[in-house]
Amino acid sequence: MIAILEAQRAGLLSRKYWARNIMSGLIVGVVALPLAMAFAIASGAKPEQGLYTAIVAGTLASLFGGSRLQITGPTGAFIVILSGITAKYGFAGLQIATLMAGAMLLVMGLTRMGSVIRYIPEPVIIGFTSGIAVIIFVGQWQDFFGLAPQASHHFHEKLLHLVAALPQLQLETTLLAAFTLAVLILSNKYLKKIPGPLVAIVIATIAQSIFSFKEVATIGSAFGGIPQALPHFALPEGISTATMIELIGPAFTIALLGAIESLLSAVVADNMAGTHHQSNQELIGQGIANIASPLFGGFAATGALARTATNIRNGANSPLSGIVHAITLVLIVVFLAPLAANIPLAALAAILFVVAYNMSEAHRFLHMVRTAPRADVAVLLITFLLTVFSDLVIAVNIGVMLATLLFMKRMADTVNVTQLNEQDLAEEYGQRPWGLPASTLVYRLEGPFFFGAAEHLQHRLQTIRNDTDTIILRMARVPIIDATGIQALWNLWDTCRQHQIRLVIVEARPNILEKLRKSGLTAQIGEDNVLPHLHLLWPDIPQNRHH
């Protein structure tokens, strides 16, 4: 269900809710102003292109997304990826990659992959978000300290060059940046009703306008200011089949991270507001937003957690606030764009310092390192280090792969194949003596019987004695079975047939029986050897009390 239609059906678009959603949208629009420009500059784009992204993507995601309260726009999580794409392929290449990513997100939503993406393990998510935060933090040193541009692409090289260049920092730029950072921190602490980034930007811009610091780079000196006009429709330059093939990898990276960020933000919004988003529809909405954004001068966008949280805290309850947030940015661009010329880049860098700190979730990272199982800590640290020193996609892929292998090992460890003796059965059925023949072996299988656990059965059955004539498998506690588990039973049947041993399967659940029958195994061992209860083998004993 599209969130805005759901809100309409619930009566949330009625006039009595207009005031709260309009007020929240105005506040979020003001919050989005410095963030959109900062994220755009850090991504290798112009500040106005960040505003265009927030306007176009924010409107369309609110109209077609699956979350009532999600605010969409440029985000810090994208900076690492987008800046790399811009450096290699230019801004036109970034727009083409965004267009392709939007199509991928649309396909993800239409094929109902939203629920799958939400199951990425916590150590992987914290690992790559913390890694991105470190890269953003270090990446802003240049503007914060007024250092010379660095041509290095690898993180460790850039870090070493920046550290070596710190003695040549520009004093005016650094002092203004530190002042802006202090204002931002204090305003967030003591002026909670006024957006901290707005307070910091306004004060820093006023300071620059009054004192005209010559060393301090501004939006005006670096980009020529912000055009006092809205974007128009235009296809990105250089679209061709060859270019699109070359950009498949970067586009997939944008789509994957966009899906993860949007759905995580939507989940947080649900927890804060008590709503329930539609994950597949949210991917469709994000896909439409990212298809349209580069067609109107913008670039990649995703659900923005901080702006979404601000939206909820200020009373929003429908997508109307997201639309008002975009309209607010339109009005700012049309009427106030010339005032942005004196915004210092150092002030935007200070804002991104705080964004990076919040994104790092340092407390959660350290808590997991201290308290999580060692295998999970290993996944966390590997994902973090690969994100920082290698590549985000490689980090996520390897992190998910390691987490999946770890999960399968843990699932395999829950599988037990236990041989039951006469006393075990007598205690279970409340009868002694039970009278189990010495030539009959009874095994109880417990846990998911999949490829990671099949060897448990094979190892346990190595104890079969030469005088064995019957093997009974009790499968009441097997919830699932896969092809490898079925093949393990086939191998057991082959062994039994060679040694003329009767194989009996009892107490299997209906879903297990269906798969065994479909594989042809039950026909081979005989339907009379597939029984719902163990007591049917010995009718004179009471029925099993424990199934």
Coordinates of C-alpha atoms in Angstrom, one line a residue:
M1 CA 0.0 0.0 0.0
I2 CA 1.3 3.5 -0.9
A3 CA 1.7 5.4 2.3
I4 CA -0.1 8.5 1.2
L5 CA -3.2 6.5 0.1
E6 CA -3.1 4.7 3.4
A7 CA -2.9 8.0 5.2
Q8 CA -5.9 9.2 3.2
R9 CA -7.9 6.1 4.1
A10 CA -7.0 6.6 7.7
G11 CA -8.2 10.2 7.6
L12 CA -4.8 11.7 8.3
L13 CA -4.9 14.1 5.4
S14 CA -8.0 15.8 6.7
R15 CA -7.8 19.5 7.5
K16 CA -7.5 19.0 11.3
Y17 CA -4.0 17.5 10.8
W18 CA -2.7 20.1 8.4
A19 CA -1.2 22.4 10.9
R20 CA 1.0 19.8 12.6
N21 CA 2.3 18.4 9.3
I22 CA 2.9 21.8 7.8
M23 CA 4.8 22.9 10.8
S24 CA 6.9 19.7 10.9
G25 CA 7.6 20.0 7.2
L26 CA 8.8 23.6 7.6
I27 CA 11.2 22.6 10.4
V28 CA 12.5 19.6 8.5
G29 CA 13.0 21.7 5.4
V30 CA 15.1 24.1 7.4
V31 CA 17.1 21.3 8.9
A32 CA 17.6 19.8 5.4
L33 CA 19.0 23.0 3.9
P34 CA 22.5 22.9 5.3
L35 CA 22.7 19.1 5.3
A36 CA 21.7 18.8 1.6
M37 CA 24.4 21.3 0.6
A38 CA 27.0 19.7 2.8
F39 CA 26.3 16.2 1.5
A40 CA 26.3 17.5 -2.0
I41 CA 29.7 19.2 -1.7
A42 CA 31.2 16.1 0.1
S43 CA 29.9 13.9 -2.7
G44 CA 31.6 16.0 -5.4
A45 CA 28.5 17.9 -6.5
K46 CA 27.5 21.5 -6.3
P47 CA 25.4 22.7 -3.3
E48 CA 22.3 23.5 -5.3
Q49 CA 22.4 19.9 -6.7
G50 CA 21.9 18.7 -3.1
L51 CA 18.9 21.0 -2.8
Y52 CA 17.5 19.7 -6.1
T53 CA 17.9 16.2 -4.9
A54 CA 16.1 16.9 -1.6
I55 CA 13.2 18.6 -3.5
V56 CA 12.6 16.1 -6.2
A57 CA 13.4 12.9 -4.4
G58 CA 11.8 14.1 -1.2
T59 CA 8.5 14.8 -2.9
L60 CA 8.3 11.6 -5.0
A61 CA 9.3 9.3 -2.1
S62 CA 6.6 10.9 0.1
L63 CA 4.0 10.4 -2.7
F64 CA 4.9 6.8 -3.7
G65 CA 6.8 5.4 -0.8
G66 CA 5.7 2.9 1.8
S67 CA 6.5 4.9 5.0
R68 CA 4.2 7.7 6.1
L69 CA 6.9 9.6 7.9
Q70 CA 10.1 9.0 5.9
I71 CA 12.0 12.0 4.7
T72 CA 14.2 11.4 1.7
G73 CA 17.2 13.3 0.4
P74 CA 21.0 13.2 0.2
T75 CA 22.6 11.4 3.2
G76 CA 25.9 11.0 4.8
A77 CA 26.0 7.2 4.1
F78 CA 26.2 7.9 0.4
I79 CA 29.2 10.3 0.6
V80 CA 31.9 7.7 0.3
I81 CA 30.3 6.0 -2.7
L82 CA 29.2 9.1 -4.5
S83 CA 32.4 11.0 -4.2
G84 CA 34.3 8.0 -5.6
I85 CA 31.9 7.8 -8.6
T86 CA 32.1 11.5 -9.2
A87 CA 35.9 11.5 -9.1
K88 CA 36.1 8.7 -11.6
Y89 CA 33.2 9.3 -13.9
G90 CA 32.3 12.9 -13.3
F91 CA 28.9 14.3 -12.1
A92 CA 27.2 13.1 -15.3
G93 CA 28.4 9.6 -14.5
L94 CA 27.0 9.9 -11.0
Q95 CA 23.7 10.9 -12.5
I96 CA 23.6 8.0 -14.9
A97 CA 24.5 5.6 -12.0
T98 CA 21.7 7.1 -9.9
L99 CA 19.2 6.6 -12.7
M100 CA 20.3 3.0 -13.0
A101 CA 20.2 2.5 -9.3
G102 CA 16.6 3.9 -9.2
A103 CA 15.6 1.2 -11.8
M104 CA 17.2 -1.5 -9.7
L105 CA 15.4 -0.3 -6.6
L106 CA 12.1 -0.3 -8.5
V107 CA 12.8 -3.9 -9.6
M108 CA 13.7 -4.9 -6.0
G109 CA 10.4 -3.5 -4.8
L110 CA 8.3 -5.1 -7.5
T111 CA 10.0 -8.5 -6.9
R112 CA 9.3 -8.1 -3.2
M113 CA 12.9 -8.1 -2.0
G114 CA 12.2 -5.6 0.8
S115 CA 11.8 -8.3 3.5
V116 CA 15.0 -10.0 2.4
I117 CA 17.1 -6.8 2.7
R118 CA 15.9 -6.2 6.2
Y119 CA 17.5 -9.3 7.4
I120 CA 21.1 -8.1 7.0
P121 CA 22.8 -9.0 10.4
E122 CA 23.4 -6.3 13.0
P123 CA 27.2 -6.7 13.1
V124 CA 27.4 -6.0 9.3
I125 CA 25.2 -2.9 9.5
I126 CA 27.1 -1.4 12.5
G127 CA 30.4 -2.4 10.9
F128 CA 29.8 -0.6 7.6
T129 CA 28.0 2.4 9.0
S130 CA 30.8 3.0 11.5
G131 CA 33.3 2.6 8.7
I132 CA 31.5 5.1 6.6
A133 CA 31.5 7.5 9.5
V134 CA 35.3 7.3 9.8
I135 CA 35.7 8.0 6.1
I136 CA 33.4 11.0 6.3
F137 CA 35.2 12.3 9.3
V138 CA 38.6 12.1 7.8
G139 CA 37.3 13.3 4.4
Q140 CA 36.2 16.6 6.0
W141 CA 39.6 17.5 7.4
Q142 CA 40.6 19.3 4.2
D143 CA 37.7 21.9 4.5
F144 CA 37.8 22.0 8.3
F145 CA 41.5 22.9 8.5
G146 CA 41.8 24.6 5.2
L147 CA 44.3 22.1 3.8
A148 CA 45.4 21.7 0.2
P149 CA 43.4 19.1 -1.8
Q150 CA 44.7 15.6 -1.7
A151 CA 44.7 13.4 -4.8
S152 CA 44.9 10.1 -3.0
H153 CA 42.0 7.7 -3.4
H154 CA 42.9 5.1 -0.8
F155 CA 42.0 5.9 2.7
H156 CA 45.3 5.1 4.4
E157 CA 47.2 7.3 1.8
K158 CA 44.7 10.2 2.3
L159 CA 45.0 9.9 6.0
L160 CA 48.8 10.0 6.0
H161 CA 48.8 13.0 3.6
L162 CA 46.3 14.9 5.8
V163 CA 48.2 14.2 9.0
A164 CA 51.5 15.3 7.3
A165 CA 49.7 18.5 6.0
L166 CA 48.2 19.5 9.4
P167 CA 51.1 21.8 10.3
Q168 CA 50.2 23.9 7.3
L169 CA 46.5 24.4 8.4
Q170 CA 44.9 27.8 7.8
L171 CA 44.3 29.4 11.1
E172 CA 41.2 31.5 10.2
T173 CA 39.5 28.5 8.6
T174 CA 40.3 26.2 11.5
L175 CA 39.1 28.7 14.2
L176 CA 35.9 29.4 12.3
A177 CA 35.3 25.7 11.9
A178 CA 36.0 25.0 15.5
F179 CA 33.7 27.9 16.5
T180 CA 30.9 26.5 14.3
L181 CA 31.4 23.0 15.8
A182 CA 31.1 24.4 19.3
V183 CA 28.0 26.4 18.4
L184 CA 26.5 23.2 16.8
I185 CA 27.2 21.1 19.9
L186 CA 25.9 23.7 22.3
S187 CA 22.8 24.5 20.3
N188 CA 21.9 20.8 20.1
K189 CA 22.3 20.6 23.9
Y190 CA 20.5 23.8 25.0
L191 CA 18.4 25.0 22.1
K192 CA 16.6 21.7 21.3
K193 CA 13.6 23.4 19.6
I194 CA 15.8 25.1 17.0
P195 CA 17.7 22.9 14.5
G196 CA 21.4 22.9 15.5
P197 CA 22.8 22.9 11.9
L198 CA 20.7 25.9 11.1
V199 CA 21.9 27.9 14.1
A200 CA 25.5 26.9 13.3
I201 CA 25.3 27.9 9.6
V202 CA 23.6 31.2 10.3
I203 CA 26.1 32.3 12.9
A204 CA 29.1 31.1 10.8
T205 CA 27.7 32.9 7.7
I206 CA 27.1 36.1 9.7
A207 CA 30.7 36.0 11.0
Q208 CA 32.1 35.5 7.5
S209 CA 29.9 38.3 6.2
I210 CA 31.1 40.7 8.9
F211 CA 34.8 39.9 9.0
S212 CA 35.3 38.7 5.4
F213 CA 38.0 36.2 6.3
K214 CA 40.2 36.1 3.2
E215 CA 41.5 32.5 3.8
V216 CA 38.1 31.0 4.4
A217 CA 36.5 29.3 1.4
T218 CA 32.8 29.9 0.9
I219 CA 30.1 28.6 -1.4
G220 CA 30.4 31.8 -3.3
S221 CA 34.2 31.5 -3.8
A222 CA 34.2 27.8 -4.5
F223 CA 31.0 27.4 -6.5
G224 CA 29.9 30.9 -7.5
G225 CA 26.9 30.8 -5.2
I226 CA 23.6 29.0 -5.7
P227 CA 21.4 29.8 -8.8
Q228 CA 18.1 31.5 -7.9
A229 CA 16.2 29.1 -10.1
L230 CA 14.6 25.7 -10.0
P231 CA 16.0 22.8 -12.1
H232 CA 14.6 21.8 -15.4
F233 CA 14.2 18.4 -17.1
A234 CA 17.4 17.2 -18.8
L235 CA 18.9 13.8 -19.6
P236 CA 22.3 13.3 -18.0
E237 CA 25.1 13.9 -20.5
G238 CA 26.9 11.0 -22.1
I239 CA 24.2 8.3 -21.7
S240 CA 25.2 5.3 -23.8
T241 CA 25.1 1.5 -23.7
A242 CA 28.9 1.4 -23.0
T243 CA 28.6 3.9 -20.2
M244 CA 25.7 2.1 -18.6
I245 CA 27.6 -1.2 -18.7
E246 CA 30.6 0.4 -17.1
L247 CA 28.5 1.9 -14.3
I248 CA 26.5 -1.3 -13.4
G249 CA 28.8 -1.9 -10.4
P250 CA 28.5 1.6 -9.0
A251 CA 24.8 1.7 -9.7
F252 CA 24.3 -1.6 -7.8
T253 CA 26.3 -0.2 -4.9
I254 CA 24.0 2.9 -4.7
A255 CA 20.9 0.7 -5.0
L256 CA 22.0 -1.7 -2.3
L257 CA 23.0 0.9 0.2
G258 CA 19.9 3.0 -0.6
A259 CA 17.7 0.0 0.1
I260 CA 19.4 -0.8 3.4
E261 CA 19.4 2.9 4.6
S262 CA 15.8 3.5 3.6
L263 CA 14.4 0.4 5.2
L264 CA 16.5 0.9 8.4
S265 CA 15.2 4.5 8.6
A266 CA 11.6 3.3 8.0
V267 CA 12.0 0.7 10.8
V268 CA 13.3 3.4 13.2
A269 CA 10.3 5.6 12.2
D270 CA 7.9 2.8 13.0
N271 CA 9.4 2.3 16.4
M272 CA 9.2 6.0 17.2
A273 CA 5.7 6.6 15.9
G274 CA 4.0 3.2 16.2
T275 CA 3.4 3.0 12.5
H276 CA 4.0 0.1 10.1
H277 CA 5.8 0.7 6.8
Q278 CA 5.5 -1.4 3.6
S279 CA 9.1 -2.4 2.8
N280 CA 8.5 -3.3 -0.9
Q281 CA 6.4 -0.2 -1.6
E282 CA 9.2 1.9 0.1
L283 CA 11.7 0.4 -2.3
I284 CA 9.4 1.3 -5.2
G285 CA 9.1 4.9 -3.9
Q286 CA 12.8 5.2 -3.5
G287 CA 13.3 3.8 -7.0
I288 CA 11.0 6.4 -8.5
A289 CA 12.7 9.1 -6.6
N290 CA 16.2 8.1 -7.8
I291 CA 15.0 7.8 -11.4
A292 CA 13.6 11.3 -11.3
S293 CA 16.3 13.0 -9.3
P294 CA 19.1 13.0 -11.9
L295 CA 16.6 14.0 -14.6
F296 CA 16.1 17.3 -12.7
G297 CA 19.7 18.1 -11.7
G298 CA 20.0 15.9 -8.6
F299 CA 21.7 12.7 -7.7
A300 CA 21.3 9.7 -5.4
A301 CA 18.9 10.0 -2.4
T302 CA 17.7 7.7 0.3
G303 CA 15.7 7.7 3.6
A304 CA 17.4 10.2 5.9
L305 CA 17.3 9.0 9.5
A306 CA 18.0 12.3 11.3
R307 CA 15.5 14.2 9.2
T308 CA 12.9 11.5 9.6
A309 CA 13.4 11.5 13.4
T310 CA 13.0 15.3 13.4
N311 CA 9.8 15.0 11.4
I312 CA 8.3 12.6 13.9
R313 CA 9.4 14.6 17.0
N314 CA 7.7 17.7 15.6
G315 CA 4.3 16.0 15.3
A316 CA 4.1 14.7 11.7
N317 CA 1.7 11.9 11.1
S318 CA 1.4 11.7 7.3
P319 CA 3.4 12.1 4.1
L320 CA 2.1 15.7 3.8
S321 CA 5.1 16.8 6.0
G322 CA 7.6 15.3 3.5
I323 CA 5.9 17.3 0.7
V324 CA 6.0 20.5 2.7
H325 CA 9.7 19.9 3.5
A326 CA 10.3 19.9 -0.3
I327 CA 8.2 23.0 -0.9
T328 CA 10.1 24.8 1.9
L329 CA 13.4 24.1 0.1
V330 CA 11.8 25.4 -3.2
L331 CA 10.9 28.7 -1.5
I332 CA 14.4 29.0 0.0
V333 CA 16.1 28.4 -3.4
V334 CA 13.8 30.9 -5.2
F335 CA 13.9 33.7 -2.6
L336 CA 17.0 33.3 -0.4
A337 CA 19.6 31.7 -2.7
P338 CA 21.9 34.8 -2.9
L339 CA 22.4 34.7 0.9
A340 CA 24.1 31.3 0.6
A341 CA 27.2 32.8 -1.1
N342 CA 28.9 33.5 2.3
I343 CA 28.3 30.1 3.8
P344 CA 31.8 28.9 4.8
L345 CA 32.8 25.4 3.6
A346 CA 34.5 25.0 7.0
A347 CA 31.1 25.4 8.7
L348 CA 29.6 22.6 6.5
A349 CA 32.6 20.4 7.4
A350 CA 31.9 21.0 11.1
I351 CA 28.3 19.9 10.5
L352 CA 29.5 16.7 8.8
F353 CA 31.8 16.0 11.8
V354 CA 28.7 15.8 13.9
V355 CA 26.9 13.7 11.3
A356 CA 29.8 11.3 11.2
Y357 CA 29.9 11.0 14.9
N358 CA 26.1 10.3 15.1
M359 CA 26.4 7.8 12.2
S360 CA 29.3 5.9 13.8
E361 CA 27.1 4.8 16.8
A362 CA 30.3 4.5 18.7
H363 CA 28.5 3.4 21.9
R364 CA 26.8 0.5 20.0
F365 CA 30.0 -0.4 18.3
L366 CA 32.0 -0.6 21.6
H367 CA 29.2 -2.3 23.4
M368 CA 29.1 -5.1 20.7
V369 CA 32.9 -5.4 20.9
R370 CA 32.7 -5.9 24.6
T371 CA 29.6 -8.1 25.0
A372 CA 28.9 -9.9 21.7
P373 CA 30.1 -13.5 21.0
R374 CA 33.6 -13.5 19.5
A375 CA 32.5 -14.7 16.1
D376 CA 30.0 -11.7 15.8
V377 CA 32.8 -9.3 16.9
A378 CA 35.0 -10.8 14.2
V379 CA 32.3 -10.1 11.6
L380 CA 31.8 -6.6 12.9
L381 CA 35.5 -5.7 12.8
I382 CA 36.1 -7.3 9.4
T383 CA 33.2 -5.4 7.9
F384 CA 34.4 -2.2 9.5
L385 CA 38.0 -2.6 8.3
L386 CA 37.0 -3.6 4.8
T387 CA 34.7 -0.6 4.6
V388 CA 37.4 1.8 5.6
F389 CA 40.4 0.3 3.7
S390 CA 38.8 -1.5 0.8
D391 CA 35.3 -1.0 -0.6
L392 CA 31.8 -0.8 0.8
V393 CA 30.3 -3.4 -1.5
I394 CA 33.1 -5.9 -0.8
A395 CA 32.7 -5.2 3.0
V396 CA 28.9 -5.8 2.9
N397 CA 29.2 -8.9 0.7
I398 CA 31.9 -10.5 2.8
G399 CA 30.2 -9.4 6.1
V400 CA 26.9 -11.0 5.0
M401 CA 28.7 -14.1 3.8
L402 CA 30.6 -14.5 7.1
A403 CA 27.5 -13.9 9.1
T404 CA 25.6 -16.4 7.0
L405 CA 28.3 -19.0 7.5
L406 CA 28.3 -18.3 11.2
F407 CA 24.5 -18.7 11.3
M408 CA 24.7 -22.0 9.5
K409 CA 27.3 -23.3 11.9
R410 CA 25.2 -22.3 14.9
M411 CA 22.1 -23.9 13.4
A412 CA 24.2 -27.1 12.7
D413 CA 25.4 -27.1 16.3
T414 CA 21.7 -27.2 17.4
V415 CA 21.2 -30.6 15.6
N416 CA 21.4 -33.7 17.8
V417 CA 21.3 -37.3 16.7
T418 CA 20.7 -39.3 20.0
Q419 CA 20.6 -43.0 20.3
L420 CA 17.8 -44.1 22.7
N421 CA 18.2 -47.2 24.9
E422 CA 15.5 -49.2 26.6
Q423 CA 15.6 -47.1 29.7
D424 CA 15.1 -43.8 27.8
L425 CA 12.0 -45.2 26.1
A426 CA 10.7 -46.7 29.3
E427 CA 11.0 -43.3 31.0
E428 CA 9.3 -41.6 28.1
Y429 CA 6.4 -44.0 28.0
G430 CA 6.2 -44.7 31.7
Q431 CA 6.7 -48.4 31.4
R432 CA 9.4 -50.9 32.6
P433 CA 10.7 -53.1 31.3
W434 CA 10.2 -51.8 27.8
G435 CA 11.4 -54.8 25.9
L436 CA 13.5 -53.2 23.1
P437 CA 15.1 -55.9 21.0
A438 CA 18.9 -55.8 21.0
S439 CA 19.0 -55.8 17.2
T440 CA 16.9 -52.6 17.0
L441 CA 18.5 -49.2 17.1
V442 CA 16.4 -46.1 17.9
Y443 CA 17.7 -42.6 17.1
R444 CA 16.0 -39.3 17.8
L445 CA 16.8 -36.5 15.4
E446 CA 16.5 -32.9 16.8
G447 CA 16.9 -29.6 15.0
P448 CA 16.8 -28.4 11.4
F449 CA 18.1 -31.1 9.2
F450 CA 19.9 -29.2 6.5
F451 CA 23.2 -29.5 4.6
G452 CA 25.2 -28.1 7.6
A453 CA 23.9 -30.8 9.9
A454 CA 23.6 -33.9 7.7
E455 CA 27.1 -35.1 8.7
H456 CA 25.8 -35.5 12.3
L457 CA 23.6 -38.4 11.2
Q458 CA 26.3 -39.9 9.1
H459 CA 28.8 -39.7 12.0
R460 CA 26.4 -41.1 14.5
L461 CA 25.4 -44.1 12.4
Q462 CA 28.9 -45.3 12.1
T463 CA 28.2 -47.2 15.3
I464 CA 25.8 -49.6 13.6
R465 CA 26.5 -53.2 14.8
N466 CA 26.7 -56.2 12.6
D467 CA 23.7 -57.8 14.3
T468 CA 21.4 -54.8 13.7
D469 CA 18.2 -55.7 11.7
T470 CA 16.1 -52.5 12.3
I471 CA 16.9 -48.8 12.5
I472 CA 14.2 -46.4 13.7
L473 CA 14.5 -42.6 13.1
R474 CA 12.3 -40.5 15.3
M475 CA 11.8 -37.1 13.5
A476 CA 9.2 -35.3 15.6
R477 CA 11.7 -32.6 16.5
V478 CA 12.9 -31.9 13.0
P479 CA 11.2 -28.7 11.8
I480 CA 12.8 -28.4 8.4
I481 CA 14.8 -30.5 6.0
D482 CA 16.6 -29.6 2.8
A483 CA 18.0 -31.5 -0.2
T484 CA 21.2 -32.4 1.5
G485 CA 19.3 -33.7 4.5
I486 CA 17.1 -35.8 2.3
Q487 CA 20.2 -37.1 0.5
A488 CA 21.6 -38.1 3.9
L489 CA 18.5 -40.2 4.5
W490 CA 18.9 -41.7 1.0
N491 CA 22.5 -42.7 1.8
L492 CA 21.3 -44.3 5.1
W493 CA 18.7 -46.2 3.1
D494 CA 21.3 -47.5 0.7
T495 CA 23.4 -48.7 3.6
C496 CA 20.4 -50.4 5.2
R497 CA 19.5 -52.1 1.9
Q498 CA 23.0 -53.4 1.4
H499 CA 23.0 -54.9 5.0
Q500 CA 19.4 -56.0 4.8
I501 CA 18.4 -53.7 7.7
R502 CA 14.9 -52.4 8.0
L503 CA 14.6 -48.6 8.1
V504 CA 11.6 -47.0 9.8
I505 CA 10.8 -43.3 10.0
V506 CA 8.3 -42.3 12.7
E507 CA 6.7 -39.1 14.0
A508 CA 7.8 -36.9 11.0
R509 CA 5.9 -33.7 10.6
P510 CA 3.6 -33.2 7.6
N511 CA 6.0 -30.8 5.9
I512 CA 8.8 -33.3 6.3
L513 CA 6.7 -36.2 5.0
E514 CA 5.7 -34.2 2.0
K515 CA 9.3 -33.6 1.0
L516 CA 10.3 -37.2 1.6
R517 CA 7.4 -38.5 -0.5
K518 CA 8.2 -36.0 -3.2
S519 CA 11.8 -37.2 -3.3
G520 CA 10.6 -40.8 -3.7
L521 CA 12.3 -42.0 -0.4
T522 CA 9.1 -43.2 1.3
A523 CA 8.2 -45.3 -1.8
Q524 CA 11.6 -47.0 -1.6
I525 CA 11.5 -47.8 2.1
G526 CA 7.8 -48.7 2.0
E527 CA 4.9 -46.7 3.3
D528 CA 4.4 -49.3 6.0
N529 CA 7.8 -48.2 7.4
V530 CA 6.7 -44.5 7.6
L531 CA 4.6 -44.3 10.8
P532 CA 3.0 -41.4 12.7
H533 CA 3.8 -42.9 16.1
L534 CA 6.4 -45.2 17.5
H535 CA 3.8 -47.2 19.5
L536 CA 2.4 -48.5 16.2
L537 CA 5.5 -50.8 15.9
W538 CA 4.5 -52.3 19.2
P539 CA 0.7 -52.0 19.6
D540 CA 0.7 -53.4 23.2
I541 CA 2.5 -50.4 24.7
P542 CA 0.7 -47.1 25.6
Q543 CA 0.7 -44.2 23.2
N544 CA 3.7 -41.7 23.4
R545 CA 3.1 -38.9 25.8
H546 CA 5.7 -36.6 24.3
H547 CA 5.5 -35.7 20.6

